[in-house]
Coordinates of C-alpha atoms in Angstrom, one line a residue:
Chain F
X1 CA 0.0 0.0 0.0
X2 CA 1.2 3.5 -0.8
X3 CA 1.2 4.7 2.8
X4 CA 4.0 2.2 3.6
X5 CA 6.2 4.2 1.2
X6 CA 5.4 7.6 2.7
X7 CA 7.5 9.1 5.5
X8 CA 9.0 12.4 6.7
X9 CA 12.4 12.9 5.1
X10 CA 15.1 15.5 4.4
X11 CA 16.4 16.8 1.0
X12 CA 19.8 18.2 1.7
X13 CA 20.9 21.4 0.0
X14 CA 23.8 19.8 -1.9
X15 CA 21.7 16.7 -3.0
X16 CA 19.9 18.7 -5.7
X17 CA 21.5 20.8 -8.4
X18 CA 21.1 24.4 -9.6
X19 CA 19.6 24.2 -13.1
X20 CA 19.3 27.0 -15.7
X21 CA 15.6 28.1 -15.9
X22 CA 15.6 27.6 -19.7
X23 CA 14.1 28.6 -22.0
X24 CA 13.0 31.6 -19.9
X25 CA 16.5 32.7 -18.9
X26 CA 20.1 31.7 -19.0
X27 CA 21.0 33.5 -15.9
X28 CA 18.1 32.6 -13.6
X29 CA 18.8 29.3 -11.8
X30 CA 16.3 27.0 -10.1
X31 CA 16.8 24.2 -7.6
X32 CA 13.9 21.8 -7.1
X33 CA 13.4 20.1 -3.8
X34 CA 10.0 18.6 -4.1
X35 CA 7.5 18.0 -7.0
X36 CA 4.2 16.7 -5.8
X37 CA 2.6 14.6 -8.5
X38 CA -0.7 14.4 -6.7
X39 CA -1.4 18.0 -5.6
X40 CA 1.0 19.8 -8.0
X41 CA 3.0 21.5 -5.3
X42 CA 6.5 22.6 -6.2
X43 CA 9.2 23.5 -3.6
X44 CA 12.1 25.2 -5.3
X45 CA 14.8 27.7 -4.7
X46 CA 15.2 30.5 -7.3
X47 CA 18.4 32.6 -7.9
X48 CA 18.4 35.6 -10.2
X49 CA 21.0 38.3 -10.8
X50 CA 20.4 41.9 -9.8
X51 CA 18.2 43.8 -12.3
X52 CA 16.6 40.7 -13.7
X53 CA 13.0 41.1 -14.9
X54 CA 11.0 37.9 -15.4
X55 CA 7.9 37.7 -17.6
X56 CA 4.5 38.6 -16.2
X57 CA 2.7 35.5 -14.9
X58 CA 0.1 34.2 -12.5
X59 CA -0.2 31.1 -10.4
X60 CA -3.3 29.0 -10.2
X61 CA -2.9 28.6 -6.5
X62 CA -1.0 30.2 -3.6
X63 CA 2.7 30.9 -3.6
X64 CA 4.8 31.5 -0.4
X65 CA 8.1 33.2 -1.1
X66 CA 10.8 33.4 1.6
X67 CA 13.6 35.8 0.5
X68 CA 17.0 34.8 1.6
X69 CA 19.2 37.3 -0.2
X70 CA 18.7 40.4 -2.4
X71 CA 15.7 42.5 -3.0
X72 CA 12.8 42.3 -5.5
X73 CA 9.4 43.6 -6.2
X74 CA 6.4 43.1 -8.4
X75 CA 6.0 46.0 -10.8
X76 CA 2.3 45.9 -10.0
X77 CA 2.9 46.5 -6.3
X78 CA 4.6 49.2 -4.2
X79 CA 6.2 47.0 -1.6
X80 CA 9.7 45.5 -1.9
X81 CA 10.6 42.0 -0.6
X82 CA 13.8 42.1 1.5
X83 CA 15.7 39.3 3.2
X84 CA 13.7 37.5 5.8
X85 CA 10.4 38.6 4.4
X86 CA 7.4 36.3 3.5
X87 CA 5.4 37.1 0.4
X88 CA 2.0 35.4 0.3
X89 CA 0.5 35.3 -3.2
X90 CA -3.2 34.5 -3.6
X91 CA -4.6 32.3 -6.4
X92 CA -4.7 33.8 -9.9
X93 CA -3.1 37.1 -9.1
X94 CA -0.7 38.2 -11.9
X95 CA 2.5 40.2 -11.6
X96 CA 5.9 41.0 -13.1
X97 CA 8.9 40.1 -10.8
X98 CA 11.9 42.5 -10.9
X99 CA 15.1 42.1 -9.0
X100 CA 16.6 45.4 -7.5
X101 CA 19.6 46.9 -9.3
X102 CA 21.7 47.4 -6.2
X103 CA 21.1 44.6 -3.8
X104 CA 23.0 41.7 -5.5
X105 CA 21.6 38.3 -6.5
X106 CA 18.2 37.4 -5.4
X107 CA 17.9 34.0 -3.7
X108 CA 14.4 33.0 -2.6
X109 CA 12.5 29.8 -1.6
X110 CA 9.2 29.3 -3.3
X111 CA 6.4 27.0 -2.3
X112 CA 4.1 26.9 -5.3
X113 CA 0.7 25.3 -5.6
X114 CA -0.2 24.4 -9.2
X115 CA 0.6 26.1 -12.5
X116 CA 2.7 29.1 -13.2
X117 CA 1.2 30.7 -16.3
X118 CA 3.3 33.1 -18.3
X119 CA 1.2 35.8 -20.1
X120 CA 1.9 38.3 -22.9
X121 CA 0.8 41.9 -22.9
X122 CA -2.7 40.8 -24.1
X123 CA -3.1 38.2 -21.4
X124 CA -2.5 35.4 -23.9
X125 CA -0.8 32.3 -22.4
X126 CA 2.8 32.0 -23.6
X127 CA 3.8 29.0 -21.5
X128 CA 2.8 27.0 -18.5
X129 CA 5.2 25.6 -15.8
X130 CA 4.2 23.0 -13.2
X131 CA 5.4 19.8 -11.5
X132 CA 5.6 18.0 -14.9
X133 CA 7.7 20.6 -16.7
X134 CA 9.9 20.9 -13.6
X135 CA 10.4 17.1 -13.6
X136 CA 11.3 17.1 -17.3
X137 CA 13.8 20.0 -16.7
X138 CA 15.3 18.2 -13.8
X139 CA 15.6 14.8 -15.5
X140 CA 17.1 16.4 -18.7
X141 CA 19.6 18.3 -16.6
X142 CA 20.6 15.2 -14.7
X143 CA 21.0 13.1 -17.9
X144 CA 23.1 15.8 -19.6
X145 CA 25.4 16.1 -16.6
X146 CA 25.8 12.5 -15.6
X147 CA 23.8 13.0 -12.3
X148 CA 21.7 10.1 -10.9
X149 CA 18.3 11.7 -10.3
X150 CA 16.5 11.6 -7.0
X151 CA 12.8 10.8 -7.0
X152 CA 11.7 14.3 -6.2
X153 CA 8.1 13.2 -6.7
X154 CA 8.3 10.7 -3.7
X155 CA 7.5 11.5 -0.1
X156 CA 10.2 9.5 1.7
Chain H
X1 CA -9.4 41.2 11.6
X2 CA -10.2 38.8 8.9
X3 CA -10.7 35.8 11.2
X4 CA -13.7 37.6 12.9
X5 CA -15.5 37.3 9.5
X6 CA -14.8 33.6 9.0
X7 CA -17.1 30.9 10.2
X8 CA -18.7 27.6 9.2
X9 CA -21.8 28.1 7.1
X10 CA -24.2 26.4 4.8
X11 CA -25.0 27.3 1.1
X12 CA -28.5 25.8 0.4
X13 CA -29.1 24.2 -2.9
X14 CA -31.8 26.7 -3.9
X15 CA -29.8 29.7 -2.9
X16 CA -27.5 29.5 -5.9
X17 CA -28.7 29.3 -9.6
X18 CA -28.0 26.9 -12.4
X19 CA -26.0 28.9 -15.0
X20 CA -25.2 27.9 -18.6
X21 CA -21.6 27.0 -19.0
X22 CA -21.1 29.5 -21.8
X23 CA -19.2 29.8 -24.0
X24 CA -18.3 26.2 -23.8
X25 CA -21.8 24.8 -24.1
X26 CA -25.5 25.9 -24.1
X27 CA -26.7 22.7 -22.6
X28 CA -24.2 22.1 -19.8
X29 CA -25.2 23.9 -16.6
X30 CA -23.0 24.8 -13.6
X31 CA -24.0 25.8 -10.1
X32 CA -21.3 27.5 -8.0
X33 CA -21.3 27.0 -4.2
X34 CA -17.9 28.3 -3.2
X35 CA -15.1 30.3 -5.0
X36 CA -12.0 30.6 -2.8
X37 CA -10.1 33.8 -3.7
X38 CA -7.1 32.7 -1.7
X39 CA -6.4 29.1 -2.7
X40 CA -8.4 29.1 -5.9
X41 CA -10.7 26.2 -4.9
X42 CA -14.1 26.0 -6.7
X43 CA -17.0 23.9 -5.4
X44 CA -19.6 23.5 -8.1
X45 CA -22.3 21.2 -9.4
X46 CA -22.2 20.3 -13.1
X47 CA -25.2 19.0 -15.1
X48 CA -24.7 17.7 -18.7
X49 CA -27.2 15.9 -21.0
X50 CA -26.5 12.3 -22.0
X51 CA -24.0 11.9 -24.8
X52 CA -22.3 15.3 -24.1
X53 CA -18.6 15.5 -24.9
X54 CA -16.7 18.3 -23.3
X55 CA -13.3 19.6 -24.6
X56 CA -10.1 17.9 -23.4
X57 CA -8.6 19.7 -20.4
X58 CA -6.4 19.3 -17.4
X59 CA -6.5 20.8 -13.9
X60 CA -3.5 22.4 -12.2
X61 CA -4.4 20.7 -8.9
X62 CA -6.6 17.9 -7.7
X63 CA -10.3 17.4 -8.5
X64 CA -12.7 15.3 -6.6
X65 CA -15.9 14.4 -8.5
X66 CA -18.9 12.8 -6.8
X67 CA -21.4 11.5 -9.4
X68 CA -25.0 11.9 -8.3
X69 CA -26.8 10.8 -11.4
X70 CA -26.0 9.5 -14.9
X71 CA -22.8 7.9 -16.1
X72 CA -19.6 9.3 -17.7
X73 CA -16.1 8.5 -18.5
X74 CA -12.9 10.0 -19.7
X75 CA -12.0 8.9 -23.2
X76 CA -8.4 8.3 -22.0
X77 CA -9.5 5.8 -19.3
X78 CA -11.4 2.5 -19.3
X79 CA -13.4 3.0 -16.2
X80 CA -16.9 4.5 -16.1
X81 CA -18.1 6.8 -13.2
X82 CA -21.5 5.7 -12.0
X83 CA -23.8 7.2 -9.3
X84 CA -22.2 7.2 -5.8
X85 CA -18.7 6.9 -7.1
X86 CA -15.7 9.2 -6.3
X87 CA -13.3 10.2 -9.0
X88 CA -10.0 11.5 -7.7
X89 CA -8.0 13.4 -10.3
X90 CA -4.3 14.2 -9.7
X91 CA -2.6 17.5 -10.7
X92 CA -2.0 18.2 -14.4
X93 CA -3.6 15.0 -15.7
X94 CA -5.5 15.7 -19.0
X95 CA -8.6 14.0 -20.2
X96 CA -11.8 14.3 -22.3
X97 CA -15.1 13.9 -20.4
X98 CA -17.9 12.0 -22.2
X99 CA -21.5 11.4 -20.8
X100 CA -22.9 8.0 -21.5
X101 CA -25.6 7.8 -24.2
X102 CA -28.1 5.8 -22.2
X103 CA -28.0 6.8 -18.6
X104 CA -29.7 10.2 -18.7
X105 CA -28.4 13.6 -17.6
X106 CA -25.1 13.5 -15.6
X107 CA -25.2 15.5 -12.4
X108 CA -21.9 15.6 -10.5
X109 CA -20.3 17.6 -7.6
X110 CA -16.8 18.9 -8.3
X111 CA -14.3 20.1 -5.8
X112 CA -11.6 21.7 -8.0
X113 CA -8.2 23.1 -6.9
X114 CA -6.9 25.8 -9.2
X115 CA -7.2 26.2 -13.0
X116 CA -9.1 24.2 -15.5
X117 CA -7.1 24.4 -18.7
X118 CA -8.8 23.6 -22.1
X119 CA -6.4 22.2 -24.7
X120 CA -6.7 21.8 -28.4
X121 CA -5.4 18.6 -30.2
X122 CA -1.8 20.1 -30.2
X123 CA -1.9 20.7 -26.5
X124 CA -2.2 24.5 -27.1
X125 CA -4.2 26.4 -24.5
X126 CA -7.7 27.3 -25.7
X127 CA -9.1 28.8 -22.5
X128 CA -8.6 28.8 -18.7
X129 CA -11.3 28.6 -16.1
X130 CA -10.8 29.4 -12.4
X131 CA -12.4 31.2 -9.4
X132 CA -12.2 34.5 -11.2
X133 CA -13.9 33.4 -14.5
X134 CA -16.5 31.5 -12.3
X135 CA -17.2 34.7 -10.3
X136 CA -17.5 36.7 -13.5
X137 CA -20.0 34.2 -15.0
X138 CA -22.0 34.1 -11.7
X139 CA -22.1 37.9 -11.3
X140 CA -23.1 38.4 -15.0
X141 CA -25.8 35.8 -14.7
X142 CA -27.2 37.4 -11.5
X143 CA -27.2 40.8 -13.2
X144 CA -28.9 39.6 -16.3
X145 CA -31.6 37.8 -14.3
X146 CA -32.2 40.3 -11.5
X147 CA -30.7 38.1 -8.8
X148 CA -29.0 39.6 -5.8
X149 CA -25.6 37.8 -5.8
X150 CA -24.3 36.0 -2.6
X151 CA -20.7 36.5 -1.8
X152 CA -19.5 33.1 -2.9
X153 CA -15.9 34.2 -2.1
X154 CA -16.6 34.6 1.6
X155 CA -16.3 32.0 4.3
X156 CA -19.3 32.7 6.5
Chain P
X1 CA 9.5 7.0 -9.3
X2 CA 6.3 7.7 -7.4
X3 CA 4.7 9.8 -10.2
X4 CA 4.6 6.7 -12.4
X5 CA 2.1 5.2 -9.9
X6 CA -0.2 8.2 -9.7
X7 CA -3.1 8.6 -12.0
X8 CA -6.8 9.7 -12.1
X9 CA -9.1 6.9 -11.0
X10 CA -12.6 6.0 -9.9
X11 CA -13.7 4.4 -6.6
X12 CA -17.1 2.9 -7.3
X13 CA -19.8 3.1 -4.7
X14 CA -20.1 -0.7 -4.2
X15 CA -16.3 -1.2 -4.1
X16 CA -16.1 0.1 -0.5
X17 CA -18.2 -1.1 2.4
X18 CA -20.3 0.7 5.0
X19 CA -18.5 0.3 8.3
X20 CA -19.9 1.0 11.9
X21 CA -18.3 4.2 13.2
X22 CA -17.2 2.4 16.4
X23 CA -16.4 3.1 19.1
X24 CA -18.4 6.4 18.7
X25 CA -21.6 4.9 17.6
X26 CA -23.2 1.5 16.6
X27 CA -25.8 3.1 14.3
X28 CA -23.7 5.7 12.5
X29 CA -22.0 4.2 9.4
X30 CA -19.0 5.4 7.5
X31 CA -17.8 4.5 4.0
X32 CA -14.2 5.5 3.2
X33 CA -13.3 6.4 -0.4
X34 CA -9.8 8.0 0.0
X35 CA -7.3 8.3 2.8
X36 CA -4.4 10.6 1.8
X37 CA -1.3 9.5 3.7
X38 CA 0.6 12.6 2.6
X39 CA -1.8 15.5 3.3
X40 CA -4.2 13.7 5.7
X41 CA -7.3 14.3 3.6
X42 CA -10.2 11.8 4.1
X43 CA -13.1 11.4 1.6
X44 CA -15.9 9.6 3.3
X45 CA -19.7 9.1 3.2
X46 CA -21.5 9.2 6.6
X47 CA -24.9 7.8 7.4
X48 CA -26.7 8.6 10.6
X49 CA -30.3 7.8 11.8
X50 CA -32.7 10.6 12.4
X51 CA -32.2 12.3 15.8
X52 CA -28.6 11.1 16.2
X53 CA -26.4 13.5 18.1
X54 CA -22.6 13.1 17.6
X55 CA -20.0 14.4 20.1
X56 CA -18.8 18.0 19.9
X57 CA -15.6 18.1 17.8
X58 CA -13.5 20.3 15.6
X59 CA -11.4 19.7 12.6
X60 CA -7.8 20.9 12.2
X61 CA -8.4 21.9 8.6
X62 CA -11.4 22.5 6.3
X63 CA -14.4 20.2 5.8
X64 CA -16.8 20.3 2.9
X65 CA -20.1 18.5 3.5
X66 CA -22.5 17.7 0.7
X67 CA -25.8 16.5 2.1
X68 CA -27.5 13.9 0.0
X69 CA -30.4 12.9 2.2
X70 CA -31.9 14.0 5.6
X71 CA -31.5 17.2 7.5
X72 CA -28.9 18.1 10.2
X73 CA -27.6 21.1 12.0
X74 CA -24.8 22.1 14.4
X75 CA -26.2 23.0 17.8
X76 CA -24.0 26.0 17.8
X77 CA -25.5 27.4 14.5
X78 CA -29.0 28.4 13.5
X79 CA -28.9 27.1 10.0
X80 CA -30.1 23.6 8.9
X81 CA -28.3 21.6 6.2
X82 CA -30.8 20.2 3.7
X83 CA -30.3 17.9 0.7
X84 CA -28.2 19.4 -2.0
X85 CA -26.5 21.9 0.3
X86 CA -22.8 22.5 0.8
X87 CA -21.5 23.2 4.3
X88 CA -18.0 24.7 4.3
X89 CA -16.3 24.4 7.7
X90 CA -13.2 26.5 8.5
X91 CA -10.2 25.2 10.4
X92 CA -10.5 24.7 14.1
X93 CA -14.1 25.6 14.4
X94 CA -15.9 23.4 16.9
X95 CA -19.6 22.2 16.8
X96 CA -22.0 19.4 17.8
X97 CA -23.8 17.6 14.9
X98 CA -27.5 16.8 15.3
X99 CA -29.7 14.9 12.8
X100 CA -33.2 16.2 12.5
X101 CA -36.0 14.1 14.2
X102 CA -38.3 14.1 11.2
X103 CA -36.3 13.9 8.0
X104 CA -35.1 10.3 8.0
X105 CA -31.5 9.1 7.8
X106 CA -28.8 11.6 7.1
X107 CA -26.4 10.6 4.3
X108 CA -23.6 13.1 3.6
X109 CA -20.3 13.2 1.7
X110 CA -17.4 14.6 3.7
X111 CA -14.1 15.9 2.4
X112 CA -12.0 16.4 5.5
X113 CA -8.5 17.9 5.8
X114 CA -6.6 16.6 8.8
X115 CA -7.7 15.6 12.2
X116 CA -11.2 15.3 13.7
X117 CA -10.8 16.1 17.4
X118 CA -13.5 15.0 19.8
X119 CA -13.8 17.3 22.9
X120 CA -15.5 16.9 26.2
X121 CA -17.5 19.7 27.9
X122 CA -14.2 21.2 29.3
X123 CA -12.6 21.2 25.8
X124 CA -10.4 18.3 26.8
X125 CA -9.5 16.0 24.0
X126 CA -11.4 12.7 24.1
X127 CA -10.3 11.1 20.9
X128 CA -8.7 12.0 17.5
X129 CA -9.7 10.6 14.2
X130 CA -7.6 10.9 11.0
X131 CA -6.4 9.0 7.9
X132 CA -4.5 6.6 10.2
X133 CA -7.4 5.7 12.4
X134 CA -9.7 5.5 9.4
X135 CA -7.3 3.0 7.7
X136 CA -7.1 0.9 10.8
X137 CA -10.9 0.8 11.0
X138 CA -11.2 -0.1 7.4
X139 CA -8.5 -2.8 7.5
X140 CA -10.0 -4.3 10.7
X141 CA -13.4 -4.4 9.1
X142 CA -12.2 -6.0 5.9
X143 CA -10.3 -8.7 7.9
X144 CA -13.3 -9.4 10.1
X145 CA -15.6 -9.8 7.1
X146 CA -13.3 -11.6 4.7
X147 CA -13.1 -8.6 2.3
X148 CA -9.9 -8.0 0.3
X149 CA -9.0 -4.4 1.1
X150 CA -8.4 -1.8 -1.6
X151 CA -5.4 0.5 -1.2
X152 CA -7.4 3.6 -0.2
X153 CA -4.1 5.4 0.4
X154 CA -3.1 5.2 -3.2
X155 CA -3.8 7.6 -6.1
X156 CA -4.5 5.3 -9.0
Chain X
X1 CA -17.2 40.8 -1.2
X2 CA -14.3 39.1 0.4
X3 CA -12.2 38.8 -2.8
X4 CA -11.9 42.5 -2.9
X5 CA -9.9 42.4 0.3
X6 CA -7.5 39.7 -0.9
X7 CA -4.3 40.4 -2.6
X8 CA -0.6 39.4 -2.8
X9 CA 1.4 41.1 -0.1
X10 CA 4.7 41.1 1.8
X11 CA 5.3 40.6 5.5
X12 CA 8.7 42.1 6.3
X13 CA 11.0 40.4 8.7
X14 CA 11.1 43.3 11.2
X15 CA 7.3 43.8 11.1
X16 CA 6.7 40.8 13.3
X17 CA 8.3 40.1 16.6
X18 CA 10.1 37.1 18.1
X19 CA 7.9 35.7 20.8
X20 CA 8.8 33.1 23.5
X21 CA 7.2 29.8 22.7
X22 CA 5.6 29.7 26.2
X23 CA 4.5 27.5 27.9
X24 CA 6.6 25.0 26.1
X25 CA 9.9 26.7 26.4
X26 CA 11.5 30.0 27.6
X27 CA 14.4 29.8 25.2
X28 CA 12.7 28.7 22.0
X29 CA 11.3 31.7 20.1
X30 CA 8.7 31.9 17.4
X31 CA 7.9 34.6 14.8
X32 CA 4.5 34.3 13.1
X33 CA 4.1 35.6 9.5
X34 CA 0.7 34.2 8.5
X35 CA -2.1 32.5 10.4
X36 CA -4.8 31.2 7.9
X37 CA -8.2 31.2 9.6
X38 CA -9.8 29.2 6.8
X39 CA -7.4 26.3 6.1
X40 CA -5.4 26.5 9.4
X41 CA -2.0 27.1 7.7
X42 CA 0.7 28.7 9.9
X43 CA 3.8 30.3 8.5
X44 CA 6.4 30.8 11.2
X45 CA 10.1 31.1 11.9
X46 CA 11.4 29.1 14.9
X47 CA 14.6 29.7 16.8
X48 CA 16.0 27.2 19.3
X49 CA 19.4 27.2 21.2
X50 CA 21.8 24.3 20.5
X51 CA 20.9 21.1 22.4
X52 CA 17.3 22.0 22.7
X53 CA 14.9 19.0 22.8
X54 CA 11.2 19.8 22.1
X55 CA 8.4 17.4 23.1
X56 CA 7.3 14.6 20.8
X57 CA 4.5 15.7 18.6
X58 CA 2.7 15.1 15.3
X59 CA 1.0 17.4 12.8
X60 CA -2.4 16.8 11.4
X61 CA -1.2 17.8 7.9
X62 CA 2.0 18.4 6.1
X63 CA 4.9 20.5 7.4
X64 CA 7.7 22.0 5.2
X65 CA 10.8 23.0 7.2
X66 CA 13.6 25.1 5.6
X67 CA 16.6 25.2 7.8
X68 CA 18.5 28.5 7.7
X69 CA 21.0 28.0 10.5
X70 CA 22.1 25.3 12.9
X71 CA 21.5 21.5 12.7
X72 CA 18.7 19.4 14.1
X73 CA 17.2 15.9 13.8
X74 CA 14.2 13.9 14.8
X75 CA 15.2 11.3 17.3
X76 CA 13.1 8.8 15.4
X77 CA 15.1 9.3 12.1
X78 CA 18.7 8.9 11.2
X79 CA 19.0 12.0 9.0
X80 CA 20.2 15.4 10.1
X81 CA 18.7 18.6 8.7
X82 CA 21.5 21.1 7.8
X83 CA 21.3 24.7 6.5
X84 CA 19.7 24.9 3.1
X85 CA 17.8 21.6 3.5
X86 CA 14.1 21.0 3.1
X87 CA 12.3 18.6 5.4
X88 CA 8.9 17.4 4.1
X89 CA 6.7 16.0 6.9
X90 CA 3.7 13.9 6.0
X91 CA 0.4 14.0 7.8
X92 CA 0.1 12.4 11.3
X93 CA 3.8 11.4 11.5
X94 CA 5.1 11.8 15.0
X95 CA 8.7 12.7 16.1
X96 CA 10.9 14.4 18.7
X97 CA 13.0 17.4 17.5
X98 CA 16.5 17.8 18.8
X99 CA 18.9 20.6 18.0
X100 CA 22.6 19.5 17.6
X101 CA 25.0 20.3 20.4
X102 CA 27.7 21.8 18.3
X103 CA 26.1 23.8 15.5
X104 CA 24.7 26.9 17.3
X105 CA 21.2 28.2 17.4
X106 CA 18.7 26.5 15.0
X107 CA 16.7 28.9 12.9
X108 CA 14.1 27.4 10.6
X109 CA 11.1 28.4 8.5
X110 CA 8.0 26.2 9.0
X111 CA 5.0 26.0 6.8
X112 CA 2.5 24.0 8.9
X113 CA -0.9 22.7 7.8
X114 CA -3.3 22.3 10.7
X115 CA -2.7 21.2 14.3
X116 CA 0.5 20.5 16.1
X117 CA -0.3 17.9 18.7
X118 CA 2.0 17.3 21.6
X119 CA 2.0 13.7 23.0
X120 CA 3.2 12.1 26.2
X121 CA 5.1 8.8 26.3
X122 CA 1.7 7.0 26.2
X123 CA 0.5 8.9 23.1
X124 CA -1.9 10.9 25.2
X125 CA -2.5 14.4 24.0
X126 CA -0.7 17.0 26.2
X127 CA -1.5 20.1 24.2
X128 CA -2.6 21.3 20.7
X129 CA -1.2 24.3 18.8
X130 CA -2.8 25.8 15.7
X131 CA -3.7 29.1 14.1
X132 CA -6.0 30.0 17.0
X133 CA -3.4 29.4 19.8
X134 CA -0.8 31.2 17.7
X135 CA -3.0 34.2 17.3
X136 CA -3.7 34.3 21.0
X137 CA 0.0 34.1 21.7
X138 CA 0.8 36.8 19.2
X139 CA -2.0 39.2 20.4
X140 CA -1.0 38.6 24.1
X141 CA 2.6 39.4 23.3
X142 CA 1.7 42.5 21.4
X143 CA -0.6 43.7 24.2
X144 CA 2.1 43.1 26.9
X145 CA 4.7 44.9 24.9
X146 CA 2.8 47.8 23.5
X147 CA 2.9 46.6 19.9
X148 CA 0.1 47.4 17.6
X149 CA -0.7 44.0 16.1
X150 CA -0.9 43.3 12.4
X151 CA -3.8 41.2 11.1
X152 CA -1.8 38.0 10.5
X153 CA -5.1 36.3 9.5
X154 CA -5.7 38.5 6.5
X155 CA -4.4 38.0 2.9
X156 CA -3.4 41.5 1.9

């Protein structure tokens, strides 16, 4: 039974690689910790150079962002996320992330429920990211770099 | 504080209307009970005539379907959902709903987390439904029919 | 990898048994459809004779109740849940369920997140129910009645 | 309508205080960022001196722990959580947290779904923590220290 293969576990920082967030950027890196194939939750670290602007997007569910380093904002909001802050994003809200020019690389932990939907200026869908595309990116990176992949979709 | 406006409550069957599921269908009807503006959860009843085929789609999160009446299947699966059954859909799985020809109208309760994404035959996004589009459909229907809307986004 | 064992599936009404909700009651019956060993979600049908009063309790997360038959209320609220209604319970709210005297058996679908905590009149914990106690009750019932159990903890 | 009061927002690190995790400990401190009165989710930072042992407990839902500083383990598991790691705890699993003797204060971000249930050696419930007890602790601390409380239960 499935429950016999479920238990609390740790994923160490150095047990998962930084991966280029292609095709969206060559300089933004992502590190996946957990890809839930049932609920669609993704736990991932994101690293972006100062001044990076990422495409406007929304999430189908909530997102919790814990900023570790650097400063960033959404162009649609006045607030700035600084180290140690929590950003709580509600379902289907759209925004354009922008790293500050003068606070160094942004490093932030993201707990994402469901799809990340990239939109163009007319609100047309450009691309969708979720646990499946994350898994494909992770497995392709592992294969290309001779890394034995972990099962990031498992809970043990 | 928000918590002072949150409490367990009932939404009676006749307190919310059946609404045509336009522009996807003139004969499929939907009745919204709850539209969660934080997590993106939608609780809705769906009613479709026998033989209805709905477009292929996926959901960004889970879906729980309780079938009350009629029979239906996904063209991609062998099983048939009959009255009293529970279908548990996992995140980002895609499928094409089809009501049986000979078991009458399908009526089913749906608890949906996040986006419903309609796809064409090349997996291109045709349309996205979520708590926001549901709210717009509900408010437009209420306005057109002289109904005072409930706050389906509230928890009280 | 786990994701290869996850897919959308049906649990038919007659594939899972009605089980006495012992030790809380001999006349209340429960039918489990899904017991999520990761998130702790329980999908279950409950059947209670007219006039049944169940102990006061709260849930650690949300509960969605769809009433199929009969009428019931919480002694702490004025509203009555009638067939076709949705009750949406918010986290950590406590209440005492009571089936109406004159509307027959109550049958209701429950989607429960996390623990169900029974309290005495001084708010002391009497008992806790969750996916684990539900699984034990289901497996014990199957064993005692010569039924081969399904894996209600799996998503396939 | 509620949705008009819901939007993506930041909670800055210095906008919420460190609070003693009384009555469980005088030296363990907690900083609450978000207390979800609907789903029961708590987002909180925890700080514990080296060598701290906390009581055995379980959570009714999932917990995600991101360790920022220090090292800790559960006495029931072999692994050690080090800085940068993610611990993913599944529903209703119980364990006894222990900070390492030689790695300094532990600081860790916790995203907790539902109740935290403290158990004695006979699995009897000693105490339960959730969004309500967290809110009471926060409001009492603010009052005692002349701090104007934020609405940690709101999503804006």
